[in-house]
GROMACS .gro file of C-alpha atoms in nm:
model
  323
    1MET     CA    1  -6.727   3.422  -8.125
    2THR     CA    2  -6.799   3.240  -7.799
    3GLU     CA    3  -7.080   2.995  -7.723
    4LEU     CA    4  -7.214   3.026  -7.370
    5THR     CA    5  -7.447   2.778  -7.206
    6GLN     CA    6  -7.625   2.913  -6.899
    7ARG     CA    7  -7.937   2.786  -6.724
    8GLY     CA    8  -8.004   2.538  -7.004
    9ARG     CA    9  -7.987   2.795  -7.285
   10SER     CA   10  -7.716   2.857  -7.544
   11ARG     CA   11  -7.616   3.197  -7.678
   12ILE     CA   12  -7.352   3.300  -7.928
   13LEU     CA   13  -7.165   3.605  -7.804
   14PRO     CA   14  -6.909   3.826  -7.977
   15ASP     CA   15  -6.568   3.819  -7.817
   16ALA     CA   16  -6.490   4.114  -7.591
   17PRO     CA   17  -6.393   4.418  -7.798
   18SER     CA   18  -6.043   4.556  -7.795
   19ARG     CA   19  -5.991   4.928  -7.748
   20ILE     CA   20  -6.218   5.154  -7.950
   21VAL     CA   21  -6.116   5.504  -8.044
   22ARG     CA   22  -6.377   5.601  -8.300
   23THR     CA   23  -6.694   5.435  -8.414
   24PRO     CA   24  -6.639   5.326  -8.775
   25LEU     CA   25  -6.871   5.460  -9.039
   26ASP     CA   26  -6.975   5.107  -9.132
   27ALA     CA   27  -7.070   5.012  -8.778
   28PRO     CA   28  -7.413   4.851  -8.747
   29ALA     CA   29  -7.692   5.098  -8.699
   30ALA     CA   30  -7.760   5.190  -8.340
   31PRO     CA   31  -8.100   5.095  -8.203
   32PRO     CA   32  -8.367   5.360  -8.244
   33LEU     CA   33  -8.354   5.638  -7.988
   34ILE     CA   34  -8.622   5.609  -7.721
   35PRO     CA   35  -8.619   5.931  -7.518
   36GLY     CA   36  -8.574   5.871  -7.149
   37ASP     CA   37  -8.491   5.501  -7.163
   38GLY     CA   38  -8.143   5.557  -7.024
   39SER     CA   39  -7.965   5.403  -7.324
   40THR     CA   40  -7.822   5.724  -7.466
   41GLY     CA   41  -7.648   5.861  -7.161
   42GLU     CA   42  -7.892   6.151  -7.156
   43TYR     CA   43  -8.155   6.030  -6.909
   44ARG     CA   44  -8.271   6.348  -6.735
   45PRO     CA   45  -8.574   6.303  -6.511
   46GLU     CA   46  -8.742   6.635  -6.456
   47PRO     CA   47  -8.751   6.846  -6.251
   48LEU     CA   48  -8.506   6.669  -6.020
   49GLU     CA   49  -8.202   6.656  -6.248
   50ASP     CA   50  -8.157   7.032  -6.270
   51ALA     CA   51  -8.130   7.057  -5.892
   52VAL     CA   52  -7.794   6.874  -5.886
   53PRO     CA   53  -7.475   7.081  -5.924
   54ARG     CA   54  -7.200   6.959  -6.158
   55VAL     CA   55  -6.915   6.767  -5.995
   56ARG     CA   56  -6.653   6.514  -6.104
   57GLY     CA   57  -6.601   6.181  -5.934
   58THR     CA   58  -6.292   6.052  -5.754
   59GLY     CA   59  -6.147   5.708  -5.687
   60LEU     CA   60  -6.045   5.649  -6.050
   61ALA     CA   61  -5.685   5.534  -6.005
   62GLY     CA   62  -5.578   5.281  -6.267
   63MET     CA   63  -5.876   5.342  -6.496
   64PRO     CA   64  -5.775   5.515  -6.820
   65GLY     CA   65  -6.019   5.760  -6.968
   66ALA     CA   66  -6.187   5.706  -7.302
   67PRO     CA   67  -6.027   5.881  -7.600
   68LEU     CA   68  -6.173   6.208  -7.719
   69MET     CA   69  -6.454   6.170  -7.970
   70ASN     CA   70  -6.685   6.403  -8.151
   71ARG     CA   71  -7.039   6.417  -8.017
   72HIS     CA   72  -7.188   6.186  -8.279
   73ASP     CA   73  -6.928   5.913  -8.226
   74HIS     CA   74  -6.963   5.942  -7.850
   75ILE     CA   75  -7.341   5.904  -7.859
   76VAL     CA   76  -7.316   5.602  -8.090
   77ALA     CA   77  -7.053   5.443  -7.863
   78VAL     CA   78  -7.273   5.501  -7.557
   79ARG     CA   79  -7.576   5.354  -7.727
   80HIS     CA   80  -7.375   5.047  -7.827
   81GLY     CA   81  -7.251   5.011  -7.470
   82GLN     CA   82  -6.886   5.075  -7.554
   83ILE     CA   83  -6.849   5.372  -7.319
   84ALA     CA   84  -6.982   5.444  -6.972
   85SER     CA   85  -6.974   5.729  -6.725
   86LEU     CA   86  -6.788   5.607  -6.415
   87HIS     CA   87  -6.789   5.786  -6.081
   88SER     CA   88  -6.532   5.562  -5.910
   89TRP     CA   89  -6.432   5.205  -5.834
   90GLU     CA   90  -6.299   5.014  -5.536
   91LEU     CA   91  -6.198   4.667  -5.420
   92VAL     CA   92  -6.390   4.570  -5.106
   93THR     CA   93  -6.474   4.259  -4.905
   94ALA     CA   94  -6.817   4.151  -4.777
   95VAL     CA   95  -6.988   4.480  -4.858
   96ASP     CA   96  -7.126   4.469  -5.212
   97GLY     CA   97  -7.189   4.096  -5.230
   98PRO     CA   98  -7.006   3.776  -5.134
   99GLY     CA   99  -6.627   3.756  -5.120
  100THR     CA  100  -6.394   4.027  -5.242
  101ARG     CA  101  -6.569   4.250  -5.493
  102LEU     CA  102  -6.449   4.492  -5.753
  103THR     CA  103  -6.727   4.751  -5.749
  104PHE     CA  104  -6.783   4.999  -6.029
  105PHE     CA  105  -6.989   5.300  -5.921
  106LEU     CA  106  -7.150   5.431  -6.238
  107ALA     CA  107  -7.263   5.793  -6.250
  108GLY     CA  108  -7.627   5.889  -6.276
  109CYS     CA  109  -7.944   5.806  -6.084
  110PRO     CA  110  -8.314   5.875  -6.152
  111LEU     CA  111  -8.402   5.865  -5.780
  112ARG     CA  112  -8.343   6.144  -5.531
  113CYS     CA  113  -8.340   5.958  -5.201
  114LEU     CA  114  -8.353   6.187  -4.901
  115TYR     CA  115  -8.089   5.979  -4.723
  116CYS     CA  116  -7.854   5.934  -5.022
  117HIS     CA  117  -7.496   5.916  -4.894
  118ASN     CA  118  -7.341   5.958  -5.240
  119PRO     CA  119  -7.515   6.261  -5.394
  120ASP     CA  120  -7.201   6.316  -5.601
  121THR     CA  121  -7.306   6.019  -5.817
  122LEU     CA  122  -7.639   6.165  -5.928
  123ARG     CA  123  -7.539   6.318  -6.263
  124MET     CA  124  -7.433   6.085  -6.541
  125ARG     CA  125  -7.260   6.354  -6.740
  126ASP     CA  126  -7.035   6.442  -6.447
  127GLY     CA  127  -6.867   6.103  -6.444
  128HIS     CA  128  -6.541   5.986  -6.599
  129PRO     CA  129  -6.584   5.830  -6.948
  130ILE     CA  130  -6.433   5.482  -6.970
  131LEU     CA  131  -6.417   5.219  -7.241
  132LEU     CA  132  -6.583   4.882  -7.210
  133SER     CA  133  -6.256   4.710  -7.301
  134ASP     CA  134  -6.073   4.887  -7.017
  135ALA     CA  135  -6.349   4.794  -6.770
  136ILE     CA  136  -6.322   4.429  -6.874
  137ASP     CA  137  -5.945   4.439  -6.834
  138GLN     CA  138  -5.978   4.591  -6.488
  139VAL     CA  139  -6.216   4.318  -6.374
  140MET     CA  140  -6.004   4.035  -6.511
  141ARG     CA  141  -5.695   4.162  -6.328
  142TYR     CA  142  -5.858   4.036  -6.008
  143LYS     CA  143  -5.987   3.701  -6.135
  144THR     CA  144  -5.754   3.501  -5.908
  145VAL     CA  145  -5.869   3.705  -5.608
  146PHE     CA  146  -6.232   3.639  -5.696
  147ASP     CA  147  -6.167   3.268  -5.735
  148ALA     CA  148  -5.993   3.251  -5.398
  149THR     CA  149  -6.259   3.445  -5.205
  150GLY     CA  150  -6.580   3.363  -5.387
  151GLY     CA  151  -6.603   3.725  -5.499
  152GLY     CA  152  -6.656   3.897  -5.831
  153LEU     CA  153  -6.784   4.211  -6.000
  154THR     CA  154  -7.052   4.440  -5.858
  155ILE     CA  155  -7.195   4.721  -6.070
  156SER     CA  156  -7.340   4.992  -5.849
  157GLY     CA  157  -7.398   5.364  -5.866
  158GLY     CA  158  -7.573   5.596  -5.869
  159GLU     CA  159  -7.803   5.361  -6.053
  160PRO     CA  160  -7.623   5.125  -6.292
  161LEU     CA  161  -7.930   5.068  -6.508
  162MET     CA  162  -7.911   5.429  -6.622
  163GLN     CA  163  -7.650   5.285  -6.862
  164PRO     CA  164  -7.804   4.949  -6.959
  165ALA     CA  165  -7.613   4.884  -7.283
  166PHE     CA  166  -7.277   4.912  -7.108
  167VAL     CA  167  -7.397   4.708  -6.812
  168ARG     CA  168  -7.523   4.421  -7.030
  169ASN     CA  169  -7.200   4.419  -7.233
  170LEU     CA  170  -6.979   4.418  -6.925
  171LEU     CA  171  -7.185   4.154  -6.745
  172SER     CA  172  -7.189   3.917  -7.041
  173ALA     CA  173  -6.817   3.963  -7.113
  174VAL     CA  174  -6.695   3.884  -6.760
  175HIS     CA  175  -6.962   3.627  -6.677
  176GLN     CA  176  -6.860   3.410  -6.970
  177ARG     CA  177  -6.504   3.430  -6.833
  178GLY     CA  178  -6.615   3.283  -6.503
  179VAL     CA  179  -6.660   3.599  -6.292
  180HIS     CA  180  -6.950   3.613  -6.044
  181THR     CA  181  -7.168   3.916  -6.127
  182THR     CA  182  -7.385   4.138  -5.909
  183ILE     CA  183  -7.597   4.447  -5.973
  184ASP     CA  184  -7.675   4.691  -5.692
  185THR     CA  185  -7.997   4.864  -5.796
  186SER     CA  186  -8.320   5.024  -5.687
  187GLY     CA  187  -8.499   4.827  -5.959
  188PHE     CA  188  -8.669   5.143  -6.087
  189LEU     CA  189  -8.513   5.093  -6.433
  190GLY     CA  190  -8.527   4.714  -6.425
  191ALA     CA  191  -8.718   4.710  -6.753
  192SER     CA  192  -8.392   4.822  -6.921
  193LEU     CA  193  -8.265   4.464  -6.889
  194THR     CA  194  -8.418   4.187  -7.097
  195ASP     CA  195  -8.482   3.838  -6.968
  196GLU     CA  196  -8.179   3.722  -7.169
  197ASP     CA  197  -7.965   3.986  -6.996
  198LEU     CA  198  -8.060   3.833  -6.662
  199GLU     CA  199  -7.878   3.513  -6.760
  200PHE     CA  200  -7.552   3.697  -6.690
  201VAL     CA  201  -7.657   3.820  -6.344
  202ASP     CA  202  -7.576   3.594  -6.050
  203LEU     CA  203  -7.702   3.823  -5.773
  204VAL     CA  204  -7.902   4.144  -5.738
  205LEU     CA  205  -7.874   4.371  -5.436
  206LEU     CA  206  -8.225   4.515  -5.451
  207ASP     CA  207  -8.323   4.817  -5.245
  208ILE     CA  208  -8.677   4.823  -5.114
  209LYS     CA  209  -8.685   5.175  -4.981
  210SER     CA  210  -9.044   5.157  -4.857
  211GLY     CA  211  -9.334   4.916  -4.863
  212ASN     CA  212  -9.590   5.194  -4.888
  213PRO     CA  213  -9.613   5.364  -5.232
  214GLU     CA  214  -9.676   5.708  -5.084
  215THR     CA  215  -9.378   5.681  -4.850
  216TYR     CA  216  -9.165   5.548  -5.135
  217LYS     CA  217  -9.254   5.858  -5.337
  218ARG     CA  218  -9.163   6.076  -5.041
  219VAL     CA  219  -8.828   5.900  -4.994
  220THR     CA  220  -8.722   5.881  -5.360
  221GLY     CA  221  -8.936   6.111  -5.572
  222ARG     CA  222  -9.033   5.807  -5.782
  223ASP     CA  223  -9.280   5.517  -5.791
  224LEU     CA  224  -9.251   5.182  -5.613
  225ALA     CA  225  -9.425   4.970  -5.878
  226PRO     CA  226  -9.123   4.932  -6.116
  227THR     CA  227  -8.913   4.788  -5.834
  228ILE     CA  228  -9.178   4.527  -5.754
  229ALA     CA  229  -9.213   4.440  -6.123
  230PHE     CA  230  -8.837   4.393  -6.153
  231GLY     CA  231  -8.829   4.177  -5.841
  232ASP     CA  232  -9.104   3.960  -5.988
  233ARG     CA  233  -8.897   3.912  -6.305
  234LEU     CA  234  -8.589   3.821  -6.102
  235GLU     CA  235  -8.794   3.568  -5.910
  236ALA     CA  236  -8.927   3.413  -6.231
  237ALA     CA  237  -8.573   3.394  -6.371
  238GLY     CA  238  -8.434   3.240  -6.053
  239VAL     CA  239  -8.185   3.521  -5.993
  240LYS     CA  240  -8.066   3.537  -5.633
  241LYS     CA  241  -8.139   3.853  -5.435
  242TRP     CA  242  -8.019   4.033  -5.127
  243ILE     CA  243  -8.287   4.277  -5.013
  244ARG     CA  244  -8.183   4.602  -4.847
  245TYR     CA  245  -8.404   4.826  -4.636
  246VAL     CA  246  -8.285   5.149  -4.474
  247LEU     CA  247  -8.456   5.228  -4.144
  248VAL     CA  248  -8.500   5.604  -4.112
  249PRO     CA  249  -8.670   5.740  -3.799
  250GLY     CA  250  -8.979   5.939  -3.888
  251LEU     CA  251  -8.961   5.834  -4.253
  252THR     CA  252  -8.947   5.456  -4.312
  253ASP     CA  253  -8.981   5.323  -3.956
  254ASP     CA  254  -9.360   5.296  -3.933
  255PRO     CA  255  -9.435   4.928  -3.849
  256GLU     CA  256  -9.703   4.908  -4.117
  257ASN     CA  257  -9.460   5.038  -4.377
  258ILE     CA  258  -9.197   4.786  -4.269
  259ALA     CA  259  -9.457   4.508  -4.277
  260SER     CA  260  -9.552   4.604  -4.632
  261ALA     CA  261  -9.186   4.595  -4.735
  262ALA     CA  262  -9.150   4.254  -4.568
  263ASP     CA  263  -9.453   4.127  -4.758
  264ILE     CA  264  -9.295   4.239  -5.084
  265ALA     CA  265  -8.971   4.059  -5.000
  266ALA     CA  266  -9.162   3.747  -4.894
  267ARG     CA  267  -9.324   3.711  -5.235
  268TRP     CA  268  -8.971   3.639  -5.365
  269LYS     CA  269  -8.879   3.409  -5.076
  270SER     CA  270  -8.744   3.129  -5.296
  271SER     CA  271  -8.469   3.353  -5.435
  272VAL     CA  272  -8.405   3.595  -5.146
  273GLU     CA  273  -8.087   3.482  -4.974
  274ARG     CA  274  -8.088   3.753  -4.711
  275VAL     CA  275  -8.247   4.079  -4.601
  276GLU     CA  276  -8.029   4.357  -4.464
  277VAL     CA  277  -8.202   4.615  -4.245
  278LEU     CA  278  -7.959   4.907  -4.242
  279PRO     CA  279  -7.980   5.182  -3.980
  280PHE     CA  280  -7.992   5.534  -4.121
  281HIS     CA  281  -7.671   5.733  -4.092
  282LYS     CA  282  -7.565   6.084  -4.193
  283MET     CA  283  -7.217   6.008  -4.327
  284GLY     CA  284  -7.310   6.170  -4.658
  285GLU     CA  285  -7.435   6.496  -4.508
  286ASP     CA  286  -7.106   6.677  -4.574
  287LYS     CA  287  -7.131   6.592  -4.943
  288TRP     CA  288  -7.474   6.750  -4.961
  289GLU     CA  289  -7.333   7.065  -4.806
  290GLU     CA  290  -7.035   7.069  -5.042
  291LEU     CA  291  -7.275   7.043  -5.337
  292ASN     CA  292  -7.494   7.325  -5.198
  293MET     CA  293  -7.786   7.085  -5.176
  294HIS     CA  294  -8.041   7.099  -4.896
  295TYR     CA  295  -8.015   6.795  -4.667
  296GLU     CA  296  -8.364   6.745  -4.531
  297LEU     CA  297  -8.268   6.484  -4.272
  298GLY     CA  298  -8.013   6.691  -4.083
  299ASN     CA  299  -8.205   6.660  -3.756
  300THR     CA  300  -8.298   6.295  -3.800
  301PRO     CA  301  -8.135   6.068  -3.539
  302THR     CA  302  -7.976   5.731  -3.599
  303PRO     CA  303  -8.225   5.461  -3.493
  304GLU     CA  304  -8.166   5.282  -3.164
  305LYS     CA  305  -8.046   4.924  -3.175
  306HIS     CA  306  -8.376   4.792  -3.039
  307GLU     CA  307  -8.563   4.977  -3.314
  308VAL     CA  308  -8.345   4.819  -3.582
  309GLU     CA  309  -8.392   4.477  -3.426
  310ALA     CA  310  -8.769   4.526  -3.412
  311ALA     CA  311  -8.770   4.603  -3.784
  312ARG     CA  312  -8.560   4.294  -3.851
  313ASP     CA  313  -8.807   4.085  -3.654
  314ILE     CA  314  -9.087   4.194  -3.887
  315PHE     CA  315  -8.891   4.061  -4.184
  316ARG     CA  316  -8.800   3.745  -3.991
  317SER     CA  317  -9.167   3.683  -3.922
  318ARG     CA  318  -9.207   3.626  -4.299
  319GLY     CA  319  -8.955   3.343  -4.288
  320LEU     CA  320  -8.669   3.549  -4.428
  321THR     CA  321  -8.302   3.536  -4.324
  322VAL     CA  322  -8.227   3.879  -4.184
  323PHE     CA  323  -7.913   4.069  -4.085
   0.00000   0.00000   0.00000
C-alpha cells in the first residue's frame, strides 16, 4: 500500500496491479451497474451510436493486448478499471499538454461533433483491449523523458471519461509515481470523476465547442450544461485548464456565440492557463468517407487568419491568455 499526500489530503492507495488474466472468484464485488454511466464499457447513446460503422484502431505498436476472457470476467475487469478499450497511442511534444506527452487515445465518445477529425474513435467496442498494468508500464518507460521535458501522460480519445474506472486507476497509479497527468475531454461526462479523483489530475484540456446551448447541440448532438458544471468543479478544486475552441465558419463563428464561450471561460479565470482558438480544418474528411459516414461540413472553408484573430481577441477581452 502507498500513502499519497496531495493538496493537503492523505489517501491510502493500493500498489499498481501486476498483470491480470482472469478475475478471481473471490474478488470484491463490483459496484452496482448504473445503465449509461460509462463504467461498464457499454455506454451507447441513442440513436447516434448505431450510425457508426465498426472499425479497429491503429497506432498500437508496443502495447500488448489483454488476454482472452469470458464475457463475465471481462465485464467485471472493465468495471474495476483493469481493462480499457484503446484506439491508439503516440509520443508527441507540445500538442496534448506541456512537454513531451505520451497520449493514450481511448475508444468511445458520446458526442458526434460535426467537425470530428477522428471518427474512427467513436465506438468503444471497436478498440484494442489493454490491461491497466501494461498501460502503467508503458507510461513509466518514458519517465526520464517526462522529467527532462516537463511532460507526462495525457488521456484523450474519443472521450476518455467513457471509461472512468480505468482512467482513475491509471491517473492515480502514475501520478503517485511523479508523472504529470492531463485529461483531454469535452467535459460532458465529467460527473464520472469524483472530487477525490481530481486530486490526481494536474491539467485538463477542456473543449468548449460553443457558448450557445442551441449551437452546442447542433455541433455535438449533446447538451452544454454538463461541460460547464465540470468546469465549475475543476475551478473549485484548483485544477489547471487549457480551454480549446474550434472556429468553424457558419457554425461556431458568430461573434455572440464566441462571446458566450469567452464568458464561460472567464468564470474559471483563476485556473485557466491558456485558451486555444483552433481554426477548423478538414483533415479528417477522408476518414468519414472511409467509414461511409456523411460529412456535413464538406463545403465549409477554413477560416481566414483575420477571422481567427478576431475570435481570439474576444477571449482576450476577458483577460485570458490566448493562442
